[in-house]
mmCIF file of C-alpha atoms in Angstrom:
data_model
loop_
_atom_site.group_PDB
_atom_site.id
_atom_site.type_symbol
_atom_site.label_atom_id
_atom_site.label_comp_id
_atom_site.label_asym_id
_atom_site.label_seq_id
_atom_site.Cartn_x
_atom_site.Cartn_y
_atom_site.Cartn_z
ATOM 1 C CA MET A 41 -19.797 21.030 8.279
ATOM 2 C CA GLY A 42 -19.158 18.146 5.963
ATOM 3 C CA TYR A 43 -19.660 16.845 2.471
ATOM 4 C CA HIS A 44 -19.475 13.179 1.537
ATOM 5 C CA GLN A 45 -19.994 10.826 -1.378
ATOM 6 C CA GLU A 46 -21.177 7.238 -1.021
ATOM 7 C CA LEU A 47 -19.841 4.507 -3.278
ATOM 8 C CA SER A 48 -21.954 1.345 -3.355
ATOM 9 C CA ILE A 49 -20.567 -2.043 -4.269
ATOM 10 C CA ASN A 50 -22.442 -4.119 -6.886
ATOM 11 C CA GLY A 51 -24.537 -6.772 -5.179
ATOM 12 C CA PHE A 52 -24.334 -5.018 -1.780
ATOM 13 C CA PRO A 53 -26.634 -1.950 -1.991
ATOM 14 C CA TRP A 54 -26.865 -1.832 1.836
ATOM 15 C CA PHE A 55 -23.080 -1.306 2.220
ATOM 16 C CA ASN A 56 -21.407 1.921 1.080
ATOM 17 C CA LEU A 57 -17.868 3.199 1.284
ATOM 18 C CA THR A 58 -17.775 6.953 1.883
ATOM 19 C CA TRP A 59 -15.279 9.703 1.256
ATOM 20 C CA GLY A 60 -15.609 13.432 1.685
ATOM 21 C CA ALA A 61 -14.380 16.649 3.235
ATOM 22 C CA ARG A 62 -15.014 18.169 6.642
ATOM 23 C CA THR A 63 -14.489 21.611 8.113
ATOM 24 C CA ALA A 64 -14.403 22.023 11.861
ATOM 25 C CA GLY A 65 -13.732 24.659 14.485
ATOM 26 C CA TYR A 66 -12.496 24.291 18.049
ATOM 27 C CA TYR A 67 -12.989 27.343 20.263
ATOM 28 C CA THR A 68 -12.442 27.097 24.004
ATOM 29 C CA GLY A 69 -11.032 28.859 27.004
ATOM 30 C CA ASP A 70 -8.779 27.718 29.858
ATOM 31 C CA LYS A 71 -7.525 24.359 28.592
ATOM 32 C CA ALA A 72 -4.516 22.209 29.527
ATOM 33 C CA PHE A 73 -2.806 20.213 26.783
ATOM 34 C CA ILE A 74 -0.598 17.221 27.567
ATOM 35 C CA PRO A 75 2.299 15.556 25.705
ATOM 36 C CA LYS A 76 2.353 11.902 24.663
ATOM 37 C CA THR A 77 4.534 11.023 27.666
ATOM 38 C CA SER A 78 2.336 12.880 30.169
ATOM 39 C CA PHE A 79 1.527 9.765 32.182
ATOM 40 C CA SER A 80 5.060 9.624 33.521
ATOM 41 C CA SER A 81 6.212 13.230 33.244
ATOM 42 C CA GLY A 82 3.165 15.188 34.449
ATOM 43 C CA ASP A 83 3.945 18.265 32.351
ATOM 44 C CA SER A 84 1.349 20.326 30.510
ATOM 45 C CA LEU A 85 0.879 23.393 28.360
ATOM 46 C CA LYS A 86 -1.976 25.610 29.598
ATOM 47 C CA PHE A 87 -3.839 28.117 27.447
ATOM 48 C CA GLY A 88 -6.307 30.839 28.403
ATOM 49 C CA ARG A 89 -8.231 30.492 25.138
ATOM 50 C CA LEU A 90 -7.887 28.771 21.777
ATOM 51 C CA THR A 91 -9.236 29.155 18.262
ATOM 52 C CA VAL A 92 -8.485 26.438 15.701
ATOM 53 C CA ASN A 93 -10.103 25.779 12.314
ATOM 54 C CA SER A 94 -9.486 22.699 10.214
ATOM 55 C CA LEU A 95 -10.133 21.195 6.802
ATOM 56 C CA SER A 96 -9.747 17.457 6.251
ATOM 57 C CA ILE A 97 -10.392 14.572 3.884
ATOM 58 C CA LEU A 98 -12.373 11.726 5.469
ATOM 59 C CA ALA A 99 -13.184 8.074 4.767
ATOM 60 C CA GLY A 100 -15.805 5.789 6.249
ATOM 61 C CA ILE A 101 -18.600 3.256 5.824
ATOM 62 C CA THR A 102 -22.390 3.501 5.827
ATOM 63 C CA LEU A 103 -24.856 0.650 6.257
ATOM 64 C CA LYS A 104 -28.327 1.272 4.759
ATOM 65 C CA PHE A 105 -31.542 -0.249 6.108
ATOM 66 C CA GLY A 106 -34.416 1.328 4.171
ATOM 67 C CA LYS A 107 -34.672 4.955 5.303
ATOM 68 C CA LEU A 108 -32.147 4.400 8.118
ATOM 69 C CA ASP A 109 -28.359 4.777 7.706
ATOM 70 C CA ILE A 110 -25.764 3.781 10.301
ATOM 71 C CA GLY A 111 -22.210 4.925 9.704
ATOM 72 C CA ALA A 112 -18.781 5.908 10.890
ATOM 73 C CA ASN A 113 -16.000 8.022 9.407
ATOM 74 C CA THR A 114 -12.631 9.437 10.345
ATOM 75 C CA ASP A 115 -10.248 12.081 9.076
ATOM 76 C CA ILE A 116 -7.452 10.678 6.921
ATOM 77 C CA ILE A 117 -5.436 13.808 6.204
ATOM 78 C CA GLY A 118 -5.972 17.467 6.997
ATOM 79 C CA ILE A 119 -4.692 20.882 7.917
ATOM 80 C CA ALA A 120 -5.381 23.043 10.955
ATOM 81 C CA ILE A 121 -4.882 26.785 11.287
ATOM 82 C CA GLY A 122 -5.375 29.134 14.185
ATOM 83 C CA VAL A 123 -3.983 31.978 16.196
ATOM 84 C CA LYS A 124 -0.493 31.537 17.620
ATOM 85 C CA ARG A 125 -0.808 31.458 21.421
ATOM 86 C CA ASN A 126 1.538 31.478 24.384
ATOM 87 C CA GLY A 127 1.035 28.455 26.626
ATOM 88 C CA LEU A 128 2.172 28.230 30.246
ATOM 89 C CA TYR A 129 4.509 25.239 30.540
ATOM 90 C CA SER A 130 4.120 23.609 33.950
ATOM 91 C CA LYS A 131 4.901 20.379 35.761
ATOM 92 C CA ASN A 132 3.415 18.925 38.933
ATOM 93 C CA SER A 133 6.816 17.803 40.270
ATOM 94 C CA PHE A 134 10.257 19.338 40.755
ATOM 95 C CA PRO A 135 11.411 20.788 37.391
ATOM 96 C CA GLN A 136 14.284 18.860 35.894
ATOM 97 C CA GLY A 137 15.253 17.697 32.432
ATOM 98 C CA THR A 138 15.828 19.326 29.063
ATOM 99 C CA GLY A 139 12.784 21.601 29.353
ATOM 100 C CA SER A 140 13.440 22.747 32.923
ATOM 101 C CA GLU A 141 14.504 26.230 31.823
ATOM 102 C CA TYR A 142 11.026 26.729 30.327
ATOM 103 C CA TYR A 143 8.965 25.708 33.403
ATOM 104 C CA ASN A 144 6.450 28.332 34.493
ATOM 105 C CA ALA A 145 7.210 30.334 31.352
ATOM 106 C CA LEU A 146 5.037 31.232 28.386
ATOM 107 C CA ILE A 147 5.974 29.153 25.336
ATOM 108 C CA PRO A 148 4.996 30.318 21.820
ATOM 109 C CA SER A 149 2.741 27.635 20.265
ATOM 110 C CA SER A 150 0.513 27.195 17.244
ATOM 111 C CA PRO A 151 -1.882 24.529 15.908
ATOM 112 C CA ASN A 152 -0.141 21.548 14.339
ATOM 113 C CA PHE A 153 -0.614 22.447 10.660
ATOM 114 C CA PHE A 154 -0.385 19.092 8.819
ATOM 115 C CA ASN A 155 -2.243 16.111 10.344
ATOM 116 C CA VAL A 156 -2.441 12.447 9.294
ATOM 117 C CA LEU A 157 -4.748 9.727 10.720
ATOM 118 C CA PRO A 158 -5.578 11.491 14.003
ATOM 119 C CA LEU A 159 -7.618 8.544 15.301
ATOM 120 C CA GLY A 160 -4.634 6.200 15.075
ATOM 121 C CA MET A 161 -1.629 8.508 15.377
ATOM 122 C CA ASP A 162 -1.252 10.386 18.628
ATOM 123 C CA LYS A 163 -0.654 14.141 18.563
ATOM 124 C CA ASN A 164 -2.419 14.917 15.283
ATOM 125 C CA SER A 165 -5.548 17.082 15.063
ATOM 126 C CA GLY A 166 -8.765 15.709 13.596
ATOM 127 C CA GLN A 167 -12.137 14.093 14.184
ATOM 128 C CA SER A 168 -13.893 10.731 14.004
ATOM 129 C CA GLU A 169 -17.654 10.281 13.979
ATOM 130 C CA ILE A 170 -20.345 7.634 14.419
ATOM 131 C CA PHE A 171 -23.921 8.412 13.402
ATOM 132 C CA VAL A 172 -27.478 7.321 12.667
ATOM 133 C CA ARG A 173 -29.342 9.127 9.875
ATOM 134 C CA TYR A 174 -33.050 8.874 9.105
ATOM 135 C CA TRP A 175 -34.317 10.096 5.721
ATOM 136 C CA ILE A 176 -37.687 11.797 6.270
ATOM 137 C CA THR A 177 -38.022 12.348 2.514
ATOM 138 C CA ASN A 178 -35.668 11.690 -0.421
ATOM 139 C CA ARG A 179 -34.241 15.190 0.090
ATOM 140 C CA ILE A 180 -34.285 15.788 3.879
ATOM 141 C CA GLY A 181 -32.749 13.689 6.641
ATOM 142 C CA VAL A 182 -32.085 13.998 10.370
ATOM 143 C CA LYS A 183 -28.716 12.847 11.647
ATOM 144 C CA ALA A 184 -27.714 12.146 15.259
ATOM 145 C CA GLY A 185 -24.125 11.352 16.028
ATOM 146 C CA TYR A 186 -21.138 11.479 18.275
ATOM 147 C CA VAL A 187 -17.809 13.150 17.438
ATOM 148 C CA HIS A 188 -14.479 12.345 19.063
ATOM 149 C CA GLY A 189 -11.837 14.939 18.244
ATOM 150 C CA ARG A 190 -8.304 15.941 19.104
ATOM 151 C CA THR A 191 -6.617 19.333 18.882
ATOM 152 C CA THR A 192 -2.816 19.530 18.902
ATOM 153 C CA TYR A 193 -0.563 22.522 19.434
ATOM 154 C CA LYS A 194 3.133 22.506 18.524
ATOM 155 C CA THR A 195 5.694 24.508 20.506
ATOM 156 C CA ASP A 196 8.536 26.448 18.904
ATOM 157 C CA VAL A 197 11.053 24.698 21.211
ATOM 158 C CA LYS A 198 11.605 21.083 22.305
ATOM 159 C CA LEU A 199 10.629 20.530 25.945
ATOM 160 C CA ASP A 200 11.086 17.567 28.326
ATOM 161 C CA ASN A 201 11.507 14.155 26.693
ATOM 162 C CA ASN A 202 12.105 15.938 23.391
ATOM 163 C CA GLN A 203 8.365 16.813 23.209
ATOM 164 C CA ASN A 204 7.014 19.690 21.171
ATOM 165 C CA ARG A 205 3.411 18.505 20.565
ATOM 166 C CA PHE A 206 0.719 18.862 23.215
ATOM 167 C CA SER A 207 -2.909 17.882 22.689
ATOM 168 C CA THR A 208 -6.353 17.608 24.201
ATOM 169 C CA SER A 209 -9.331 15.465 23.226
ATOM 170 C CA TYR A 210 -13.012 16.342 23.170
ATOM 171 C CA ASP A 211 -16.270 14.462 22.676
ATOM 172 C CA MET A 212 -19.531 15.922 21.456
ATOM 173 C CA PRO A 213 -22.983 14.515 20.635
ATOM 174 C CA TYR A 214 -24.952 16.353 17.945
ATOM 175 C CA VAL A 215 -28.139 16.451 15.876
ATOM 176 C CA SER A 216 -28.184 17.903 12.356
ATOM 177 C CA ILE A 217 -30.226 18.237 9.167
ATOM 178 C CA CYS A 218 -28.920 16.468 6.024
ATOM 179 C CA PHE A 219 -29.702 17.108 2.393
ATOM 180 C CA PRO A 220 -28.145 16.127 -0.936
ATOM 181 C CA LEU A 221 -26.543 18.909 -2.992
ATOM 182 C CA TYR A 222 -27.706 17.150 -6.134
ATOM 183 C CA ASN A 223 -29.744 14.041 -6.804
#
């Protein structure tokens, strides 16, 4: 769910800067999270199920063509909360390194609480969105879009390569109804 404000620039009514707030939830089962250095290390943190809720401030742009809007936005700063879970720390090669004592063990983990620029900074939770919105009337619109998101869990201990953040990405198309709260 989201709320946004559009700020038009004098002389350019078709171009709007947007800001707003977004709430999101990520609920899944049986998911493997990887660290930033996963390409070379092959380690992962596996969970049986996850529940994460977030609140973030977003920024974006919207181009207006009559009743049609085309836009994009991304989270700038946000928080994520969820249930603390134990993740199974595993590696697809012979265990060695600073985290070797934790291999095949359950590691206490929780959602990374404070997140900044998740689209640009790896291992932060958040979402980015592109969309097309058609205004059927002045008060009702239909919006179709695509969300790219990332969820990050932080371990209580440092593991191989001094890593303590593991994440997974998700992509989701959607269709929604839009309406102004006031006009």
